[in-house]
mmCIF file of C-alpha atoms in Angstrom:
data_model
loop_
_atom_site.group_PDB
_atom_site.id
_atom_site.type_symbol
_atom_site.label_atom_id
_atom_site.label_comp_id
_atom_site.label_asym_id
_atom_site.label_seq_id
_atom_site.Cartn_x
_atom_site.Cartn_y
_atom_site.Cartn_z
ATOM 1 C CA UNK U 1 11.295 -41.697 10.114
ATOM 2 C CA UNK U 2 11.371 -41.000 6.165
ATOM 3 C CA UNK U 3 8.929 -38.156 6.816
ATOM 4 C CA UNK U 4 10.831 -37.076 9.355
ATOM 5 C CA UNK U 5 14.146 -36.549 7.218
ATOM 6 C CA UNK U 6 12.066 -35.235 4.997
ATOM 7 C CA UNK U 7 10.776 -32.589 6.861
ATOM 8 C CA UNK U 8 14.332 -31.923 7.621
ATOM 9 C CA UNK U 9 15.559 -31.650 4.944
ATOM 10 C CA UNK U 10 12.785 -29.127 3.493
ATOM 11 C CA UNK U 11 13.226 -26.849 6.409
ATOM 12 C CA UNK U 12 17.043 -26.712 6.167
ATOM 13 C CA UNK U 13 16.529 -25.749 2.911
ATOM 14 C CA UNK U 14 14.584 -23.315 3.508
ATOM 15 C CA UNK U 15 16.163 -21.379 5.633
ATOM 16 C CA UNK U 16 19.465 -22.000 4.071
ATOM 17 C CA UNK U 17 18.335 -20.199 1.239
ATOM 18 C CA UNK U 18 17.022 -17.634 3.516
ATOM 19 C CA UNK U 19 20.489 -17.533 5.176
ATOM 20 C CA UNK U 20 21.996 -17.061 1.436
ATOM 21 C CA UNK U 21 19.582 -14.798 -0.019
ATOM 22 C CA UNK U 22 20.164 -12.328 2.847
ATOM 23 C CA UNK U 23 23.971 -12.498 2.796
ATOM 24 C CA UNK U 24 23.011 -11.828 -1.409
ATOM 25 C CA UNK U 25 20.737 -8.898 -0.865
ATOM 26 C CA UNK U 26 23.368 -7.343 1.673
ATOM 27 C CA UNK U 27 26.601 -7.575 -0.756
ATOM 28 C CA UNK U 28 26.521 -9.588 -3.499
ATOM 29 C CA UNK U 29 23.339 -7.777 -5.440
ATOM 30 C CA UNK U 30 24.442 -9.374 -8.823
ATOM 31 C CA UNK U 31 24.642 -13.228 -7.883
ATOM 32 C CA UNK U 32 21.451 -15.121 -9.559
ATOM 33 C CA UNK U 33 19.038 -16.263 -7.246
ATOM 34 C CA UNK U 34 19.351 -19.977 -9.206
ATOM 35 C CA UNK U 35 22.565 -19.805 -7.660
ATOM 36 C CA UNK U 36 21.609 -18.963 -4.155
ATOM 37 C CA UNK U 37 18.599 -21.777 -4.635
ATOM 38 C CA UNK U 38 21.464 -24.778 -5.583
ATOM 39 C CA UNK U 39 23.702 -23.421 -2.381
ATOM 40 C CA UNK U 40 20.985 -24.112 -0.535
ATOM 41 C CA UNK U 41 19.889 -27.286 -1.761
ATOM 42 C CA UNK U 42 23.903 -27.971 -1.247
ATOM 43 C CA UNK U 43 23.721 -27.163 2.742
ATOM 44 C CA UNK U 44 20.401 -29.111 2.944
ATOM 45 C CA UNK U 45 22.181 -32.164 1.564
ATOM 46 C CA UNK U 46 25.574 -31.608 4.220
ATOM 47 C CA UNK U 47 22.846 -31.277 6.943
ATOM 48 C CA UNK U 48 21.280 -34.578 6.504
ATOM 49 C CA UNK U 49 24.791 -35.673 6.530
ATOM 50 C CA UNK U 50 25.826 -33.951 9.798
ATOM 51 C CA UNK U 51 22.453 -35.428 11.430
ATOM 52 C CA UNK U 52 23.223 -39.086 10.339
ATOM 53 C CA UNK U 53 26.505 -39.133 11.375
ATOM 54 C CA UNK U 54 25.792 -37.544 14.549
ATOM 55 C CA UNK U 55 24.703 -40.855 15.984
ATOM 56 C CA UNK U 56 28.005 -42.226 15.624
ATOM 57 C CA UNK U 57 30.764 -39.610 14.627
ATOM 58 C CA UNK U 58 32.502 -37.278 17.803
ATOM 59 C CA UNK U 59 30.385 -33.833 17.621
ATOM 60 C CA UNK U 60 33.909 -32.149 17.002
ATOM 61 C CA UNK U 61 34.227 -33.791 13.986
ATOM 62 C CA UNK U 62 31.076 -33.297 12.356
ATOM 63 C CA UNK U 63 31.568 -29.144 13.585
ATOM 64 C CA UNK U 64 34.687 -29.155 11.765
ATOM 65 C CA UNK U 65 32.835 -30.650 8.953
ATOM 66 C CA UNK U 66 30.143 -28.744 8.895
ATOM 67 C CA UNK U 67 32.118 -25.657 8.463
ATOM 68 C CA UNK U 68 34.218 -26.650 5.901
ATOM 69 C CA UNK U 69 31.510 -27.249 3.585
ATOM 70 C CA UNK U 70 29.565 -24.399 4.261
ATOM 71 C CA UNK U 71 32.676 -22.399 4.122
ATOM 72 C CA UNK U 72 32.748 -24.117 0.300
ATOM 73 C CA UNK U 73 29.376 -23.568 0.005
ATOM 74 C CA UNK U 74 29.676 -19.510 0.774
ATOM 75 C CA UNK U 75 32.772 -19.113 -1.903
ATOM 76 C CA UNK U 76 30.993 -21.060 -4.336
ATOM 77 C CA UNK U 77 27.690 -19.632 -3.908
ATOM 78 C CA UNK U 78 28.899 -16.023 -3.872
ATOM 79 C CA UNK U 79 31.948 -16.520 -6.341
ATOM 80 C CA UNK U 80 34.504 -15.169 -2.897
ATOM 81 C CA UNK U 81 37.892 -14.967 -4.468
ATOM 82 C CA UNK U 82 39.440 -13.172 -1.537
ATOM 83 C CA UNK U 83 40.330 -14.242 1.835
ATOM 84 C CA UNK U 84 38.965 -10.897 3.417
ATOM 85 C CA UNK U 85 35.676 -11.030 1.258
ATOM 86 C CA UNK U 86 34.985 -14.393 2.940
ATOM 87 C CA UNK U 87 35.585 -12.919 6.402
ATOM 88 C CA UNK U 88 33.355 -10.403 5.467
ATOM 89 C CA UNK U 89 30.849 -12.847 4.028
ATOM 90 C CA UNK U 90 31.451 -15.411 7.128
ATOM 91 C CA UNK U 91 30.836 -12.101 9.665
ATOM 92 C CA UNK U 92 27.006 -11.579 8.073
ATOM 93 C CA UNK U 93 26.353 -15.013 8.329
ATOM 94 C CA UNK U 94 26.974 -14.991 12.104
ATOM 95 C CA UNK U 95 24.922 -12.025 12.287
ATOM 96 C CA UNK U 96 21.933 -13.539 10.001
ATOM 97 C CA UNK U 97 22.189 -16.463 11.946
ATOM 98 C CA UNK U 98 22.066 -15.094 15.191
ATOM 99 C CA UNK U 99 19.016 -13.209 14.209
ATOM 100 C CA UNK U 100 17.008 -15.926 12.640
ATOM 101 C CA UNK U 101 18.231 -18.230 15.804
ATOM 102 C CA UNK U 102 16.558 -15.358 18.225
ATOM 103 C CA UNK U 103 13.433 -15.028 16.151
ATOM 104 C CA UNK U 104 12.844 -18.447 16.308
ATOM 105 C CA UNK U 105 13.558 -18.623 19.932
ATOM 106 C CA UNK U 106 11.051 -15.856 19.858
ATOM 107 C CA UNK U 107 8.298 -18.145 18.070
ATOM 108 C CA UNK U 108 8.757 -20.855 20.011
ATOM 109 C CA UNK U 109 8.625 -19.627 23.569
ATOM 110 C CA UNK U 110 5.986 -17.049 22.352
ATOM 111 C CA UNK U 111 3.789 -20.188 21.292
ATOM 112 C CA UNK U 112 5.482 -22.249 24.200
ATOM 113 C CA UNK U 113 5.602 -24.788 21.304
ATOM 114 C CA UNK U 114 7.927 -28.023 21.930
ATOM 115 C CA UNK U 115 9.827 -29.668 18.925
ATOM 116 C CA UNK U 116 8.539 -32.969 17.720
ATOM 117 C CA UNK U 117 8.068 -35.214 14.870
ATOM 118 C CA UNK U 118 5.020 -33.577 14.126
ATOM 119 C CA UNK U 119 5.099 -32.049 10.589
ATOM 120 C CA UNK U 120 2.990 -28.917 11.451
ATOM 121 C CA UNK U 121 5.503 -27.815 14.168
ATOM 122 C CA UNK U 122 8.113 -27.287 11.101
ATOM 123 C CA UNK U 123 6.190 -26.223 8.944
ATOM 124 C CA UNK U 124 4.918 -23.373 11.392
ATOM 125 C CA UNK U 125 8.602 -23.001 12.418
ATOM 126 C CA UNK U 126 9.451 -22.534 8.262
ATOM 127 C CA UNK U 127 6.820 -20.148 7.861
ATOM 128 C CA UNK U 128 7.719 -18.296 10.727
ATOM 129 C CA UNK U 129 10.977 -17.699 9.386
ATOM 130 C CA UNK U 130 9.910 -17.062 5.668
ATOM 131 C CA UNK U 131 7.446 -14.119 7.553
ATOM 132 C CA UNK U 132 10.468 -12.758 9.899
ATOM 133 C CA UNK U 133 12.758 -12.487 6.154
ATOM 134 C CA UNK U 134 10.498 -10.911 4.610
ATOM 135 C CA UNK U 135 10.023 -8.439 6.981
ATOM 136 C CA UNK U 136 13.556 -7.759 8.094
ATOM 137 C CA UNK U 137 14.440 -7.530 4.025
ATOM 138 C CA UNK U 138 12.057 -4.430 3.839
ATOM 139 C CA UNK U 139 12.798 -2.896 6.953
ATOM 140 C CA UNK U 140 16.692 -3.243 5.972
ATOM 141 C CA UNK U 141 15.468 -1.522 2.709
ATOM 142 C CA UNK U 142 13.363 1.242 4.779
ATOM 143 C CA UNK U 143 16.323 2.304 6.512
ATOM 144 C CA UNK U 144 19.017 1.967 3.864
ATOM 145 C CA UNK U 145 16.396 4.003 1.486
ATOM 146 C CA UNK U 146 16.427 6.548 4.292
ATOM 147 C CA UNK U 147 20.432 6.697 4.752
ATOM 148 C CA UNK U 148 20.333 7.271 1.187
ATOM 149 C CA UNK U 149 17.773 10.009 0.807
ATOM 150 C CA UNK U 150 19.997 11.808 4.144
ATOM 151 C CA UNK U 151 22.955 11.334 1.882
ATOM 152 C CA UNK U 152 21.396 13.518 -0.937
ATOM 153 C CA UNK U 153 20.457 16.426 1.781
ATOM 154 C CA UNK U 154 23.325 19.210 2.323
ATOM 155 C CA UNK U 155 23.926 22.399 4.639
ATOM 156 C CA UNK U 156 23.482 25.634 2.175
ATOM 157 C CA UNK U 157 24.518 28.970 2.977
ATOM 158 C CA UNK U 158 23.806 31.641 0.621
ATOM 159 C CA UNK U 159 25.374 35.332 0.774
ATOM 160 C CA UNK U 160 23.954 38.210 -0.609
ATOM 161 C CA UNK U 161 24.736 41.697 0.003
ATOM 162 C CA UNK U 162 25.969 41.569 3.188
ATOM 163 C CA UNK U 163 23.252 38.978 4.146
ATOM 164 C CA UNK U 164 23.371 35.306 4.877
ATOM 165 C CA UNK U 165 21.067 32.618 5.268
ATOM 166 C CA UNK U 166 21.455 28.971 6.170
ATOM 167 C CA UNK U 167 19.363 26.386 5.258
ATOM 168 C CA UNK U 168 18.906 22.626 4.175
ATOM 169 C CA UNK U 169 18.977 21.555 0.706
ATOM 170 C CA UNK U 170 18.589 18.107 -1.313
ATOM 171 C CA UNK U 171 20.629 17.366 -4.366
ATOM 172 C CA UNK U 172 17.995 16.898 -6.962
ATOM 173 C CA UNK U 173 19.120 15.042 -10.065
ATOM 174 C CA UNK U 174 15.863 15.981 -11.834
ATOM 175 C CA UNK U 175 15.949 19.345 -11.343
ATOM 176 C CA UNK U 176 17.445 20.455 -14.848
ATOM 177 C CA UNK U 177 16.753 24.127 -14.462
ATOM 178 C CA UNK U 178 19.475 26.507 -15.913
ATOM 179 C CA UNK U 179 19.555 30.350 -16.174
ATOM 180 C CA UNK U 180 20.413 31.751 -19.079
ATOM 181 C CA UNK U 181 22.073 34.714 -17.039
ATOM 182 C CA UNK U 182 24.682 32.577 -15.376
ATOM 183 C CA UNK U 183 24.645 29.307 -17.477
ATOM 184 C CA UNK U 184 24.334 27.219 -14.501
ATOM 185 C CA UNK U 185 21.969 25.524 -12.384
ATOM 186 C CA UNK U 186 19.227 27.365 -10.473
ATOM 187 C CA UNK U 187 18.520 26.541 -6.596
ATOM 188 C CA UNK U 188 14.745 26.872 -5.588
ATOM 189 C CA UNK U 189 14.174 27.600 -2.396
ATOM 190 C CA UNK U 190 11.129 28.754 -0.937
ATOM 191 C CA UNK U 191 9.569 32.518 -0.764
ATOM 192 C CA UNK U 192 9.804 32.004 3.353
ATOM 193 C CA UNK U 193 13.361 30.609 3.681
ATOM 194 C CA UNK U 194 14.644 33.808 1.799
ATOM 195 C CA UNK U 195 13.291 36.415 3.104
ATOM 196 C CA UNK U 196 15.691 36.991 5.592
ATOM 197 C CA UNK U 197 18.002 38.117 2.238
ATOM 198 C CA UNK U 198 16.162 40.548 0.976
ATOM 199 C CA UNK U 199 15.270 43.961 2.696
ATOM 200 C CA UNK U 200 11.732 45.356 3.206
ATOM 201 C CA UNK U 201 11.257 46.817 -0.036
ATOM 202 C CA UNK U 202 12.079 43.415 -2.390
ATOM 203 C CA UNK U 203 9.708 41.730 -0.149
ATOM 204 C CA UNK U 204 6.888 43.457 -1.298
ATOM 205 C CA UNK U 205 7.742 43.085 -4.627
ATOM 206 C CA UNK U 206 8.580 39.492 -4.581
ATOM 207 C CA UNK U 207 4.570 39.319 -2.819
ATOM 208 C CA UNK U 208 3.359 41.867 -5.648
ATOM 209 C CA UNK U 209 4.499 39.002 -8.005
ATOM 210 C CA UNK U 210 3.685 36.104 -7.060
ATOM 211 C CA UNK U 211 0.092 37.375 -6.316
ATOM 212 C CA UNK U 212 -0.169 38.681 -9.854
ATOM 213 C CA UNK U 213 0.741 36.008 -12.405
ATOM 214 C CA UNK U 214 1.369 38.952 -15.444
ATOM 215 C CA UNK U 215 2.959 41.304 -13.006
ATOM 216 C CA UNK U 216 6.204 40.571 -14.922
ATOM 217 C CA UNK U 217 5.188 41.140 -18.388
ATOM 218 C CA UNK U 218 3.569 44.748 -16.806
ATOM 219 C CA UNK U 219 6.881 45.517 -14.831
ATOM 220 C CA UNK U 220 9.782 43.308 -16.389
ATOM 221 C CA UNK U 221 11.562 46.827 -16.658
ATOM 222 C CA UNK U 222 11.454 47.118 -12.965
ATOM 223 C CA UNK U 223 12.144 43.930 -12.125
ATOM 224 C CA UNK U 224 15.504 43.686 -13.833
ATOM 225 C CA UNK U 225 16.160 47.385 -12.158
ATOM 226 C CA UNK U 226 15.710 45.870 -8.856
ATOM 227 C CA UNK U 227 17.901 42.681 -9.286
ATOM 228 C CA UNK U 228 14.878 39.918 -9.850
ATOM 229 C CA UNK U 229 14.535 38.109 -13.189
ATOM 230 C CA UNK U 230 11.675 36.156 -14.352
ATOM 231 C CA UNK U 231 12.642 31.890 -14.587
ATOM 232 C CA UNK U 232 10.140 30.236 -17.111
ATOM 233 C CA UNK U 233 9.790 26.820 -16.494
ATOM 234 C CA UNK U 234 7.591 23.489 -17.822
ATOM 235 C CA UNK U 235 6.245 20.873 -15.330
ATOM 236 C CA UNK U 236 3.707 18.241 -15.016
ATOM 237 C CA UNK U 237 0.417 20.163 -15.021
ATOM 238 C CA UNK U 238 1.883 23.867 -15.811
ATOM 239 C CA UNK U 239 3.302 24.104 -19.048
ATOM 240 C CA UNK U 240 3.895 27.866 -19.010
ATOM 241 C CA UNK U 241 5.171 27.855 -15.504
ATOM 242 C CA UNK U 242 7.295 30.813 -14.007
ATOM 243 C CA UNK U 243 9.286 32.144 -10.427
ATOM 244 C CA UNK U 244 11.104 35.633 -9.320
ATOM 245 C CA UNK U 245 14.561 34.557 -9.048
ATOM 246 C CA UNK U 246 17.422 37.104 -7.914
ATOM 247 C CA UNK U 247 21.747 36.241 -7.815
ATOM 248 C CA UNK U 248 23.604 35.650 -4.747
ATOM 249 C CA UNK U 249 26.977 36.001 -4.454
ATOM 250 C CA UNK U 250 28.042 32.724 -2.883
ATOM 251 C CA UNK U 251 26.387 29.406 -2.544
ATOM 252 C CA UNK U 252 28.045 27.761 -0.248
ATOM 253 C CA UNK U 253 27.641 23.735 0.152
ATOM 254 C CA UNK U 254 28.803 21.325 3.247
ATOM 255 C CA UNK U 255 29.072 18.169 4.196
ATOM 256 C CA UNK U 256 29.890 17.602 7.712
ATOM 257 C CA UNK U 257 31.651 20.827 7.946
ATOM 258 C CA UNK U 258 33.063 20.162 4.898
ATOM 259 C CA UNK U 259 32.960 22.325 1.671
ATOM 260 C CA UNK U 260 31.515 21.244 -1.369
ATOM 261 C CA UNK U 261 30.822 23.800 -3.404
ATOM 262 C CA UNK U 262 31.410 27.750 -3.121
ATOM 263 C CA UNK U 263 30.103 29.083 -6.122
ATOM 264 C CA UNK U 264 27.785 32.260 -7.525
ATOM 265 C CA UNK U 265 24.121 32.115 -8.967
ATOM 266 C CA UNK U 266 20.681 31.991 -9.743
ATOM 267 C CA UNK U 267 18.168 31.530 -6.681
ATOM 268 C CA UNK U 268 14.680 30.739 -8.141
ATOM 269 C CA UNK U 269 11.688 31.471 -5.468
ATOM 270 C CA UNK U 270 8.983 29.206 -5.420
ATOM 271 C CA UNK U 271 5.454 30.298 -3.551
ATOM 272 C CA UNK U 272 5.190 26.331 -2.768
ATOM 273 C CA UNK U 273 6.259 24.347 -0.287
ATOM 274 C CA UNK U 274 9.140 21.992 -0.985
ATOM 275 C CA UNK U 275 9.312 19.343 1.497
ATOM 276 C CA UNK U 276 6.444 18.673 3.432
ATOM 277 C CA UNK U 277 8.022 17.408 6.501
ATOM 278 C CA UNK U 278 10.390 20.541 6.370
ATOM 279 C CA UNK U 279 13.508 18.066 6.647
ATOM 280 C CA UNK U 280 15.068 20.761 3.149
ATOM 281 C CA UNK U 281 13.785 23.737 2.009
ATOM 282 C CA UNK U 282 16.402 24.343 -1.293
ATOM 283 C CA UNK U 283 16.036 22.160 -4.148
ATOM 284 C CA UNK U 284 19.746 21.752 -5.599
ATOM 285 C CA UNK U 285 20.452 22.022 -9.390
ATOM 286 C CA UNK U 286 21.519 18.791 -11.315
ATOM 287 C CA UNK U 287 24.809 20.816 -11.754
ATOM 288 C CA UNK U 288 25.375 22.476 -8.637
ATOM 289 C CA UNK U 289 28.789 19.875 -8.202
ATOM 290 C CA UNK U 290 29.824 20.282 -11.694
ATOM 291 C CA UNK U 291 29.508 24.111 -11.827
ATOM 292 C CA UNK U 292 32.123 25.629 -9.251
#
């Protein structure tokens, strides 16, 4: 029987802290994980005390019990000053509940496994739980990484002599590039997404460029007569790095219909692919929501 409420004991731990640490990871990011480890060890301890009452005490009792300390346990654990930041914190642990409740429904039909006294049935139960965590922390992760990378990608119109293209374009913090014709920011977008601006003749100059890699120094006369300027650039691997690049009138950014940005300048046109999935093909400036 010691064993037994033992074994107890270490499970309810264990997924208490489970319980905790996903309730951490989901809004309280700065609470200690010593901290989430003692709450733990705290609804461990008013466990054993629910189950060794239970012989005796009426089961309404030891439920109001039971969530009045882990209602103490929550506030202290996570520092809740609030009434509506408990709520909050009392909704996810429903929900983390309910999902480590169906997952181990899941293991033990799946197994068709029957509880007992036996110690390897909890500790397979424990591990199974430590494995589903683990895995529903990074897919949580996964999706909130991908929400956040769809956050940084905007609609882009750009407007130039009478044209106008539409196209996808991330927000790039990193790209620092900054035309010394305009003083601001330079999109690059691709030599295929911006075609449809330009008219038969700056095509084939834009291809007579990028093909030769000292066309500009030959022509940089010619260039400038025909609206395209030469971007210099450094990057990993190309030191001496450099792109046609031509104004637009308007660069137009949206959010959900929504304007951003409506601003003039530099387009620089890379011969490279941006995005290999094609989900943007305009690399924002650093700038481009400082600079209307």
């Amino acid at each position: 029987m010691i064993l037994y409420l033992d074994l107890v004991f270490f499970q309810n731990m264990i997924i208490g802290y489970l319980l905790l640490f996903l309730i951490k990871t989901d809004r309280y990011p700065d609470i200690s994980l010593s901290r989430v480890m003692v709450g733990a060890l705290l609804s461990s301890i008013t466990y054993i005390f629910w189950y060794s009452t239970g012989m005796w005490a009426d089961r309404k009792i030891i439920l109001c019990a039971a969530c009045f300390f882990m209602s103490n346990i929550f506030v202290w654990t996570f520092q809740i000053h609030t009434f509506s930041s408990y709520l909050q914190t009392l909704e996810r642990a429903i929900i983390y509940l309910l999902l480590m409740g169906g997952a181990g429904l899941l293991f033990q039909e799946g197994f068709q496994l029957e509880k007992s006294t036996d110690s390897s049935w909890y500790f397979l139960f424990t591990g199974f739980m430590v494995a589903f965590t683990i895995w529903y922390t990074k897919w949580k992760k996964k999706i909130r990484k991908g929400m956040q990378f769809q956050e940084k990608i905007y609609d882009v119109e750009f407007q130039r002599h009478s044209k106008t293209v539409f196209r996808r374009g991330l927000y790039d913090s990193g790209n620092l590039l900054v035309s010394q014709i305009t003083g601001k920011g330079i999109c690059v977008i691709t030599f295929e997404n911006i075609k449809d601006l330009l008219d038969e003749r700056e095509i084939d100059f834009v291809k007579e460029m990028m093909n030769d890699r000292e066309f500009f120094r030959k022509k940089l006369m010619q260039s400038i007569s025909l609206g395209f300027y030469v971007i210099q650039f450094s990057s990993v691997g190309k030191e001496h790095g450099w792109m046609p690049g031509i104004l637009v009138e308007h660069i137009i950014v949206r959010k959900e219909d929504k304007i951003l940005v409506d601003t003039s300048g530099m387009l620089g046109i890379s011969a490279q692919k941006i995005s290999k999935d094609e989900k943007y093909s305009v690399l924002l400036p650093a700038d481009i929501f400082i600079s209307n």
